[in-house]
Amino acid sequence: MDDEVRVIFSWNLEGKNQLGKEAQIVVDANQAPVKKGKGRKALKPKNSSNEANIIAGNAASSPLVPSGDILKHQETISFPLVQSLREKENEKKKKANPENKKPSTAYILWCKDQWNEVKKENPEADFKEISNILGAKWKTLKKRENEAMKLFEEEQKQKTAMELLEQYLQFKQEVDKENMDKENKKKKEKDPLKPKQPLSAFFLYSKERRATLLEENKNVLEIAKIAGEEWKNLTEKQRKPYEKIAKKQKEEYLQEMEVYKQKKAEEAASRQQEEEELMKIQKLEAMQLLKRKEKTDNILKKTKEQCQKKKKEEQNVDPNKPKRPASSYILFRQERPGINNSTLSALISVKWKELNEADKKIWNDKAAEAMEAYKKELEEYNKSAVAPSQ
């Protein structure tokens, strides 16, 4: 059909590969030519066609409803062009504000350094095997090398902390500057210390004539008009006194402006110096916080190592070695079984303090006896341990 435009809509029923009946729109191209900028109204035919199931004019006001077995269909419209533009914008933002990566650990830094060397030695090894080899090597590293890598890791941490601080300070400065610009736009307050512009010779004359003209009941417009006409008619000799005063006032104004500008420049320099000093203080505080954190981490690490060492020593203790006896307080505590530790500790502490010296002596004597027995057993154990070695 050369002089007709046919538009076919097809629906897919609930994910099944079945095509519904076709809803066809037939528009007579000769009767309704498409005009630029008219939109859907340009497609509306003058006369209704028997071939059309849905008229183009109704399509603007109501959704297309297929006849027969076709279910209602809601189309989700997406605009790929808009999406791609948004993606590009997001990429630009990511490039403009790159996120700071977390500093690598000593082990990761060492692996990066040793990877190529291990790969050359084991060309057929895959990623997992190389990782295992590096892990084994790391365990057998000398103490000095390990410490050197840890120092390098600390330097990386400090570097990252300083970079983050500098970024924050820069961001803060930009925000402060933006806020200041906004405030300046909203409020254009005049500096009261700034020297006022001097009056010209004409305005000095107008000011002088103003009082006389006001007495004659002249309004502002009339005063300005009369003064202007009078000034035009004045001779050079008559104008000279006003011009002399105006010149003198201008010279004074220029001198005052020089002093004012110099003062403002000094204030700006002082303010900048204060900001730089504040930035230095903030950097020092950041470094102190970082060192404090590292110190805390080291304390926790040492405590953990001590616990592990103690646990290891306990595991390696000779089972034949005599055990140290409990103190009088512990013996007294053992007489109260069946209570949880926190409650028991609180109760025992109170009860122990309430005991008189005679009652405490009973438990002290028991503890002393146990200690004497322990010392004898320990002496015998030490003798037996020394004898085989000799």
C-alpha positions as CSV (number, residue, x, y, z in Angstrom):
1,M,0.0,0.0,0.0
2,D,1.8,3.1,-1.3
3,D,-0.5,5.8,0.0
4,E,-1.2,4.2,3.4
5,V,0.8,3.9,6.6
6,R,0.3,0.7,8.5
7,V,1.4,0.4,12.2
8,I,1.2,-3.1,13.7
9,F,1.4,-3.7,17.5
10,S,2.1,-7.2,18.7
11,W,1.9,-8.4,22.3
12,N,3.7,-11.4,24.0
13,L,1.3,-13.1,26.4
14,E,2.9,-13.5,29.9
15,G,6.3,-14.6,28.7
16,K,4.9,-17.3,26.4
17,N,6.1,-17.4,22.8
18,Q,2.6,-16.7,21.4
19,L,1.8,-13.7,19.3
20,G,-1.5,-12.0,19.9
21,K,-3.8,-10.7,17.3
22,E,-2.5,-7.7,15.5
23,A,-4.1,-4.3,16.2
24,Q,-3.7,-2.3,13.1
25,I,-3.9,1.3,12.4
26,V,-4.4,2.4,8.9
27,V,-4.0,6.1,8.0
28,D,-4.7,7.6,4.7
29,A,-1.4,9.4,3.8
30,N,-3.1,11.6,1.2
31,Q,-5.9,12.7,3.4
32,A,-3.8,13.3,6.5
33,P,-0.2,14.2,5.5
34,V,2.4,14.3,8.3
35,K,3.3,17.9,9.0
36,K,6.4,18.9,10.9
37,G,5.8,19.8,14.6
38,K,2.1,18.6,14.6
39,G,2.6,15.3,16.5
40,R,-0.3,12.9,16.7
41,K,-2.8,15.5,15.3
42,A,-1.1,15.3,11.9
43,L,-1.8,11.6,11.7
44,K,-5.6,11.9,12.4
45,P,-7.7,11.0,9.2
46,K,-10.5,13.3,8.0
47,N,-12.8,10.3,7.4
48,S,-13.0,7.1,9.4
49,S,-11.7,4.0,7.7
50,N,-13.3,0.5,7.8
51,E,-9.9,-1.1,7.8
52,A,-8.8,0.7,11.0
53,N,-9.5,-1.2,14.3
54,I,-8.1,1.7,16.4
55,I,-8.4,5.3,15.3
56,A,-5.2,7.4,15.6
57,G,-7.1,10.3,17.1
58,N,-8.3,8.1,20.1
59,A,-4.8,6.9,20.6
60,A,-3.8,10.3,22.1
61,S,-6.5,10.2,24.8
62,S,-6.9,6.4,25.6
63,P,-4.6,3.4,25.7
64,L,-4.6,0.9,22.9
65,V,-6.7,-2.2,23.9
66,P,-6.3,-5.3,21.7
67,S,-9.5,-7.2,20.9
68,G,-10.1,-11.0,21.4
69,D,-7.8,-13.1,23.5
70,I,-5.2,-10.3,23.9
71,L,-4.7,-9.4,27.6
72,K,-4.2,-5.8,28.8
73,H,-0.7,-4.7,28.3
74,Q,1.3,-1.9,30.1
75,E,4.4,-0.9,28.2
76,T,7.4,0.2,30.2
77,I,9.2,2.9,28.2
78,S,13.0,3.4,28.7
79,F,15.2,5.9,27.0
80,P,18.6,4.4,26.2
81,L,20.0,7.8,25.2
82,V,19.2,9.3,28.7
83,Q,20.5,6.2,30.4
84,S,23.8,6.4,28.5
85,L,24.1,10.1,29.3
86,R,23.6,9.4,33.0
87,E,26.2,6.6,32.9
88,K,28.7,9.0,31.3
89,E,28.0,11.7,34.0
90,N,28.6,9.1,36.7
91,E,31.9,8.0,35.1
92,K,33.0,11.7,35.0
93,K,32.1,12.1,38.6
94,K,34.1,9.0,39.5
95,K,37.1,10.2,37.5
96,A,36.8,13.7,39.1
97,N,36.6,12.3,42.6
98,P,38.7,9.1,42.8
99,E,38.2,7.1,45.9
100,N,41.3,6.6,48.1
101,K,42.2,2.9,48.2
102,K,42.9,1.3,51.6
103,P,46.7,0.9,52.1
104,S,47.9,-2.6,51.4
105,T,49.2,-4.8,54.3
106,A,52.9,-5.7,54.6
107,Y,52.2,-9.2,53.3
108,I,50.4,-7.9,50.2
109,L,53.2,-5.5,49.4
110,W,55.8,-8.2,49.8
111,C,53.7,-10.6,47.6
112,K,53.6,-7.9,44.8
113,D,57.4,-7.5,45.1
114,Q,58.1,-11.3,45.0
115,W,55.4,-12.5,42.5
116,N,57.4,-12.2,39.3
117,E,60.5,-13.9,40.8
118,V,58.4,-16.8,42.1
119,K,56.6,-17.0,38.7
120,K,60.0,-17.3,36.9
121,E,61.1,-20.1,39.3
122,N,57.8,-21.9,38.8
123,P,56.5,-21.1,35.3
124,E,54.0,-23.9,35.2
125,A,52.5,-23.1,38.6
126,D,49.0,-21.5,38.7
127,F,47.7,-18.6,40.8
128,K,46.8,-20.8,43.8
129,E,50.2,-22.6,43.8
130,I,52.1,-19.4,43.6
131,S,50.1,-18.0,46.5
132,N,50.9,-21.1,48.6
133,I,54.6,-20.8,47.8
134,L,54.6,-17.1,48.7
135,G,52.7,-17.9,52.0
136,A,55.3,-20.5,52.9
137,K,58.2,-18.1,52.1
138,W,56.5,-15.3,54.2
139,K,56.5,-17.5,57.2
140,T,60.2,-18.3,56.8
141,L,61.2,-14.6,56.3
142,K,63.9,-13.2,58.6
143,K,62.8,-11.0,61.4
144,R,64.5,-8.0,60.0
145,E,62.9,-8.3,56.6
146,N,59.5,-8.7,58.3
147,E,60.1,-5.6,60.4
148,A,61.2,-3.6,57.3
149,M,58.0,-4.6,55.5
150,K,55.9,-3.6,58.5
151,L,57.7,-0.2,58.7
152,F,56.9,0.3,55.0
153,E,53.2,-0.6,55.7
154,E,53.1,2.0,58.5
155,E,54.5,4.6,56.1
156,Q,51.8,3.7,53.6
157,K,49.2,4.1,56.4
158,Q,50.5,7.5,57.4
159,K,50.7,8.6,53.7
160,T,47.0,7.6,53.2
161,A,45.9,9.4,56.4
162,M,47.6,12.6,55.3
163,E,46.1,12.4,51.8
164,L,42.6,11.9,53.3
165,L,43.2,14.9,55.6
166,E,44.4,17.1,52.8
167,Q,41.4,16.1,50.7
168,Y,39.1,16.9,53.6
169,L,40.7,20.3,54.2
170,Q,40.5,21.2,50.5
171,F,36.9,20.2,50.4
172,K,36.2,22.3,53.5
173,Q,37.9,25.3,52.0
174,E,35.8,24.9,48.8
175,V,32.6,24.7,50.8
176,D,33.5,27.7,52.9
177,K,34.4,29.7,49.8
178,E,31.0,28.8,48.1
179,N,29.1,29.7,51.3
180,M,31.0,33.0,51.4
181,D,30.3,33.8,47.8
182,K,26.6,33.1,48.4
183,E,26.5,35.4,51.4
184,N,28.3,38.1,49.5
185,K,25.7,37.8,46.7
186,K,22.8,37.9,49.2
187,K,24.2,40.7,51.3
188,K,26.3,43.4,49.6
189,E,27.0,45.3,52.8
190,K,29.2,48.3,52.4
191,D,32.3,48.5,54.5
192,P,31.8,51.5,56.9
193,L,35.6,52.0,57.0
194,K,35.9,52.4,53.3
195,P,36.4,56.1,52.2
196,K,33.4,57.7,50.5
197,Q,33.6,58.8,46.8
198,P,34.2,62.6,46.6
199,L,31.6,64.8,45.0
200,S,32.2,66.4,41.6
201,A,32.2,70.1,41.0
202,F,28.6,70.0,39.7
203,F,27.3,68.1,42.7
204,L,29.1,70.6,45.1
205,Y,27.3,73.4,43.3
206,S,23.9,71.5,43.4
207,K,24.4,70.9,47.1
208,E,25.0,74.6,47.7
209,R,21.9,75.7,45.7
210,R,19.7,72.9,47.2
211,A,18.9,74.8,50.4
212,T,17.9,78.0,48.6
213,L,15.7,76.1,46.1
214,L,14.0,74.1,48.9
215,E,13.0,77.4,50.6
216,E,11.3,78.3,47.3
217,N,9.2,75.1,47.6
218,K,10.8,73.4,44.6
219,N,10.7,69.6,44.4
220,V,13.6,67.3,43.8
221,L,13.2,67.1,40.0
222,E,12.8,70.8,39.7
223,I,15.9,71.4,41.8
224,A,18.0,69.0,39.7
225,K,16.7,70.7,36.5
226,I,17.4,74.2,37.7
227,A,20.8,73.4,39.0
228,G,21.8,71.7,35.7
229,E,20.7,74.7,33.7
230,E,22.5,77.1,36.0
231,W,25.7,75.1,35.9
232,K,25.7,75.1,32.1
233,N,25.4,78.9,32.1
234,L,28.3,79.4,34.6
235,T,31.6,80.8,33.4
236,E,34.9,79.1,33.9
237,K,35.8,81.7,36.6
238,Q,32.5,80.9,38.4
239,R,33.1,77.2,38.2
240,K,36.7,77.3,39.3
241,P,36.1,77.4,43.2
242,Y,33.9,74.3,43.0
243,E,36.4,72.5,40.7
244,K,39.2,73.4,43.1
245,I,37.3,71.9,46.1
246,A,36.4,68.8,44.1
247,K,40.1,68.3,43.1
248,K,41.3,68.6,46.7
249,Q,38.6,66.2,47.9
250,K,39.6,63.7,45.2
251,E,43.3,63.8,46.2
252,E,42.3,63.2,49.9
253,Y,40.1,60.3,48.8
254,L,42.9,58.7,46.8
255,Q,45.3,58.9,49.7
256,E,42.7,57.4,52.1
257,M,42.0,54.6,49.6
258,E,45.7,53.7,49.5
259,V,45.8,53.4,53.3
260,Y,42.5,51.4,53.2
261,K,43.8,49.0,50.5
262,Q,47.0,48.5,52.4
263,K,45.1,47.7,55.6
264,K,42.8,45.3,53.8
265,A,45.8,43.5,52.2
266,E,47.5,43.2,55.7
267,E,44.2,41.7,57.1
268,A,44.0,39.2,54.2
269,A,47.6,38.2,54.7
270,S,47.1,37.8,58.4
271,R,43.9,35.7,57.8
272,Q,45.7,33.5,55.4
273,Q,48.6,33.0,57.9
274,E,46.1,32.0,60.6
275,E,44.4,29.5,58.2
276,E,47.8,28.0,57.4
277,E,48.7,27.7,61.1
278,L,45.3,26.1,61.7
279,M,45.9,23.6,58.9
280,K,49.3,22.7,60.4
281,I,47.7,22.1,63.8
282,Q,45.0,19.9,62.2
283,K,47.7,17.9,60.5
284,L,49.6,17.5,63.7
285,E,46.4,16.4,65.5
286,A,45.7,13.9,62.7
287,M,49.3,12.5,63.1
288,Q,48.9,12.2,66.8
289,L,45.6,10.4,66.4
290,L,47.2,8.0,64.0
291,K,50.1,7.4,66.3
292,R,47.7,6.9,69.3
293,K,45.8,4.3,67.2
294,E,48.9,2.5,66.3
295,K,50.1,2.5,69.9
296,T,46.7,1.0,71.0
297,D,46.9,-1.6,68.2
298,N,50.5,-2.5,69.3
299,I,49.3,-2.9,73.0
300,L,46.4,-5.1,71.8
301,K,48.8,-7.1,69.7
302,K,51.3,-7.6,72.5
303,T,48.5,-8.6,74.9
304,K,47.3,-11.2,72.4
305,E,50.9,-12.5,71.9
306,Q,51.4,-12.7,75.7
307,C,48.1,-14.6,76.1
308,Q,49.1,-17.0,73.3
309,K,52.6,-17.4,74.8
310,K,51.1,-18.1,78.2
311,K,48.7,-20.6,76.7
312,K,51.5,-22.3,74.9
313,E,53.6,-22.5,78.1
314,E,50.6,-24.0,79.9
315,Q,50.3,-26.6,77.2
316,N,54.0,-27.5,77.6
317,V,54.0,-27.7,81.4
318,D,55.2,-31.0,82.9
319,P,52.2,-32.9,84.3
320,N,54.4,-34.2,87.2
321,K,55.2,-30.7,88.3
322,P,53.3,-29.7,91.6
323,K,50.6,-27.2,91.1
324,R,50.7,-23.9,93.1
325,P,48.1,-23.9,95.9
326,A,45.2,-21.6,96.2
327,S,45.2,-18.5,98.4
328,S,43.1,-18.2,101.6
329,Y,40.6,-16.0,99.7
330,I,40.3,-18.7,96.9
331,L,39.9,-21.5,99.4
332,F,37.1,-19.4,101.2
333,R,35.5,-18.9,97.8
334,Q,35.5,-22.6,97.0
335,E,33.1,-23.2,99.9
336,R,30.3,-21.5,98.0
337,P,29.7,-23.6,94.8
338,G,26.6,-23.3,92.6
339,I,26.7,-19.5,92.1
340,N,27.8,-17.8,88.8
341,N,31.2,-16.2,88.8
342,S,30.2,-12.5,88.8
343,T,27.7,-12.9,91.6
344,L,30.0,-15.2,93.5
345,S,32.9,-12.7,93.3
346,A,30.8,-9.9,94.6
347,L,29.4,-11.9,97.5
348,I,32.7,-13.5,98.5
349,S,34.4,-10.1,98.4
350,V,31.8,-8.7,100.8
351,K,31.8,-11.8,103.1
352,W,35.6,-11.8,103.2
353,K,35.7,-8.2,104.3
354,E,33.1,-8.9,107.0
355,L,35.2,-11.7,108.5
356,N,37.0,-10.9,111.8
357,E,40.7,-11.7,112.2
358,A,40.0,-15.0,114.0
359,D,37.9,-16.3,111.1
360,K,40.4,-15.1,108.5
361,K,43.2,-16.9,110.4
362,I,41.5,-20.2,109.8
363,W,41.7,-19.7,106.0
364,N,45.2,-18.1,106.2
365,D,46.5,-21.2,108.1
366,K,45.0,-23.5,105.5
367,A,46.6,-21.5,102.8
368,A,50.0,-21.5,104.7
369,E,49.8,-25.3,105.1
370,A,49.1,-25.8,101.4
371,M,52.0,-23.5,100.5
372,E,54.4,-25.4,102.8
373,A,53.4,-28.7,101.2
374,Y,53.8,-27.1,97.7
375,K,57.3,-25.9,98.5
376,K,58.4,-29.3,99.7
377,E,56.9,-31.0,96.6
378,L,58.5,-28.4,94.3
379,E,61.9,-29.0,96.0
380,E,61.6,-32.7,95.5
381,Y,60.5,-32.2,91.9
382,N,63.5,-30.0,91.1
383,K,65.9,-32.5,92.6
384,S,64.4,-35.3,90.5
385,A,64.6,-33.1,87.4
386,V,68.3,-32.3,88.0
387,A,69.4,-35.9,88.8
388,P,68.7,-37.4,85.3
389,S,70.4,-34.5,83.6
390,Q,73.6,-35.2,85.6
